[in-house]
Each structure stands twice: as C-alpha cells, then as structure tokens.
mmCIF file of C-alpha atoms in Angstrom:
data_model
loop_
_atom_site.group_PDB
_atom_site.id
_atom_site.type_symbol
_atom_site.label_atom_id
_atom_site.label_comp_id
_atom_site.label_asym_id
_atom_site.label_seq_id
_atom_site.Cartn_x
_atom_site.Cartn_y
_atom_site.Cartn_z
ATOM 1 C CA MET C 1 -10.220 -16.573 -11.520
ATOM 2 C CA ALA C 2 -10.592 -18.191 -8.173
ATOM 3 C CA GLY C 3 -11.185 -16.616 -4.762
ATOM 4 C CA PRO C 4 -12.994 -13.367 -3.807
ATOM 5 C CA ALA C 5 -12.962 -10.379 -6.039
ATOM 6 C CA PHE C 6 -10.777 -8.402 -3.657
ATOM 7 C CA ASP C 7 -7.777 -10.654 -4.129
ATOM 8 C CA SER C 8 -4.640 -9.277 -5.314
ATOM 9 C CA ASP C 9 -5.746 -9.058 -9.054
ATOM 10 C CA VAL C 10 -5.807 -5.032 -8.890
ATOM 11 C CA GLU C 11 -3.255 -4.977 -11.669
ATOM 12 C CA ASP C 12 -5.780 -6.546 -13.825
ATOM 13 C CA ALA C 13 -7.673 -3.092 -14.346
ATOM 14 C CA SER C 14 -9.481 -2.622 -17.533
ATOM 15 C CA SER C 15 -12.337 -0.925 -19.167
ATOM 16 C CA CYS C 16 -15.470 -2.047 -21.086
ATOM 17 C CA PRO C 17 -14.857 -2.519 -24.714
ATOM 18 C CA TYR C 18 -18.385 -1.017 -25.580
ATOM 19 C CA CYS C 19 -18.858 1.793 -23.255
ATOM 20 C CA GLY C 20 -15.403 2.531 -21.939
ATOM 21 C CA ARG C 21 -16.474 2.277 -18.196
ATOM 22 C CA PRO C 22 -13.433 1.572 -16.176
ATOM 23 C CA PHE C 23 -13.259 -1.460 -13.780
ATOM 24 C CA PRO C 24 -10.755 -2.461 -11.081
ATOM 25 C CA HIS C 25 -10.918 -6.133 -11.887
ATOM 26 C CA THR C 26 -11.282 -7.982 -15.113
ATOM 27 C CA ARG C 27 -13.963 -10.108 -13.381
ATOM 28 C CA TYR C 28 -16.164 -6.953 -12.815
ATOM 29 C CA ARG C 29 -15.751 -6.083 -16.529
ATOM 30 C CA THR C 30 -16.691 -9.545 -17.626
ATOM 31 C CA LEU C 31 -19.970 -9.430 -15.543
ATOM 32 C CA HIS C 32 -20.764 -5.909 -16.756
ATOM 33 C CA VAL C 33 -20.269 -6.839 -20.518
ATOM 34 C CA GLY C 34 -22.460 -9.884 -20.220
ATOM 35 C CA LEU C 35 -25.248 -7.881 -18.179
ATOM 36 C CA GLU C 36 -25.129 -4.580 -19.909
ATOM 37 C CA HIS C 37 -24.060 -5.384 -23.411
ATOM 38 C CA HIS C 38 -25.426 -8.964 -23.882
ATOM 39 C CA ASP C 39 -26.634 -8.449 -27.355
ATOM 40 C CA ARG C 40 -23.166 -7.641 -28.684
ATOM 41 C CA LEU C 41 -21.171 -10.471 -26.995
ATOM 42 C CA THR C 42 -18.815 -12.838 -29.033
ATOM 43 C CA ASP C 43 -18.960 -16.369 -28.297
ATOM 44 C CA GLU C 44 -15.622 -16.251 -26.219
ATOM 45 C CA GLN C 45 -17.158 -13.229 -24.090
ATOM 46 C CA ARG C 46 -20.404 -15.014 -23.642
ATOM 47 C CA GLU C 47 -18.485 -18.246 -22.278
ATOM 48 C CA ALA C 48 -16.471 -15.987 -19.971
ATOM 49 C CA PHE C 49 -19.554 -14.187 -18.601
ATOM 50 C CA VAL C 50 -21.443 -17.558 -18.123
ATOM 51 C CA ALA C 51 -18.355 -18.980 -16.100
ATOM 52 C CA GLU C 52 -18.079 -15.718 -13.936
ATOM 53 C CA TYR C 53 -21.728 -15.604 -13.352
ATOM 54 C CA ARG C 54 -21.786 -19.284 -12.073
ATOM 55 C CA GLU C 55 -18.739 -18.667 -9.828
ATOM 56 C CA GLU C 56 -20.282 -15.484 -8.447
ATOM 57 C CA THR C 57 -23.597 -17.303 -7.806
ATOM 58 C CA ALA C 58 -21.843 -20.132 -5.976
ATOM 59 C CA GLU C 59 -20.025 -17.621 -3.810
ATOM 60 C CA ILE C 60 -23.257 -15.758 -2.951
ATOM 61 C CA LYS C 61 -24.772 -19.331 -1.978
ATOM 62 C CA ARG C 62 -21.986 -19.980 0.131
ATOM 63 C CA PHE C 63 -22.253 -16.646 1.839
ATOM 64 C CA ARG C 64 -26.049 -17.110 2.502
ATOM 65 C CA LEU C 65 -25.402 -20.502 4.051
ATOM 66 C CA LYS C 66 -22.556 -19.072 6.293
ATOM 67 C CA ALA C 67 -24.799 -16.138 7.332
ATOM 68 C CA LEU C 68 -27.701 -18.464 8.179
ATOM 69 C CA ALA C 69 -25.474 -20.689 10.239
ATOM 70 C CA LEU C 70 -24.141 -17.828 12.130
ATOM 71 C CA LEU C 71 -27.646 -16.398 12.818
ATOM 72 C CA ILE C 72 -28.732 -19.813 14.193
ATOM 73 C CA ALA C 73 -25.713 -20.087 16.260
ATOM 74 C CA ILE C 74 -26.321 -16.598 17.777
ATOM 75 C CA TYR C 75 -30.013 -17.346 18.359
ATOM 76 C CA PHE C 76 -29.330 -20.623 20.155
ATOM 77 C CA GLY C 77 -26.418 -18.852 22.059
ATOM 78 C CA PHE C 78 -28.864 -16.357 23.407
ATOM 79 C CA LEU C 79 -31.485 -18.911 24.205
ATOM 80 C CA TYR C 80 -28.938 -20.950 26.254
ATOM 81 C CA LEU C 81 -27.836 -17.869 27.993
ATOM 82 C CA TYR C 82 -31.429 -16.894 28.769
ATOM 83 C CA LEU C 83 -32.003 -20.464 30.064
ATOM 84 C CA ALA C 84 -29.015 -20.272 32.317
ATOM 85 C CA ILE C 85 -29.893 -16.918 33.692
ATOM 86 C CA VAL C 86 -33.569 -17.879 34.354
#
C-alpha cells in the first residue's frame, strides 16, 4: 500500500486475528501483528510485516529529512533577518 496511512483506505478496517483489536487500516493491523504477535506469524504475515515496516521506516526517514531542512531554512531565515536589521 503506497502513500501515507491516512489515504482513503478507511474501508480496509479490520481486526487482529490473534487478540481481536480493531484497526482503521490494514496497514496498522499488519504492523501490530508483526510487533505484538511475532512468535505466531505465518510466512505470509511475516513478509507483509517486513514490507510494511520497511515502507514506514522509509517514510519516517523522509519526514526527518524534511523537518531538518525546514529547521535549517528557518534558522538561516532568522539569521538573515537579524543581519538585515542590525
């Protein structure tokens, strides 16, 4: 599943097959099953978890880079503003 977790996949609501906890997105359920019930996973579930985990890790890295770039831009923006005022 591509894109952020808040895409229009709300109709994919499902629950955990092991503990019954409901999730609004299949992606969240896959991550929950892999993290909380890792000892009970089938091969198919394990592959789905690894794929979702890698995708989420990549999204987090992209977010961190964007946040860092924004902080640097704000820092230099204030620095140039200070230099223009002084």
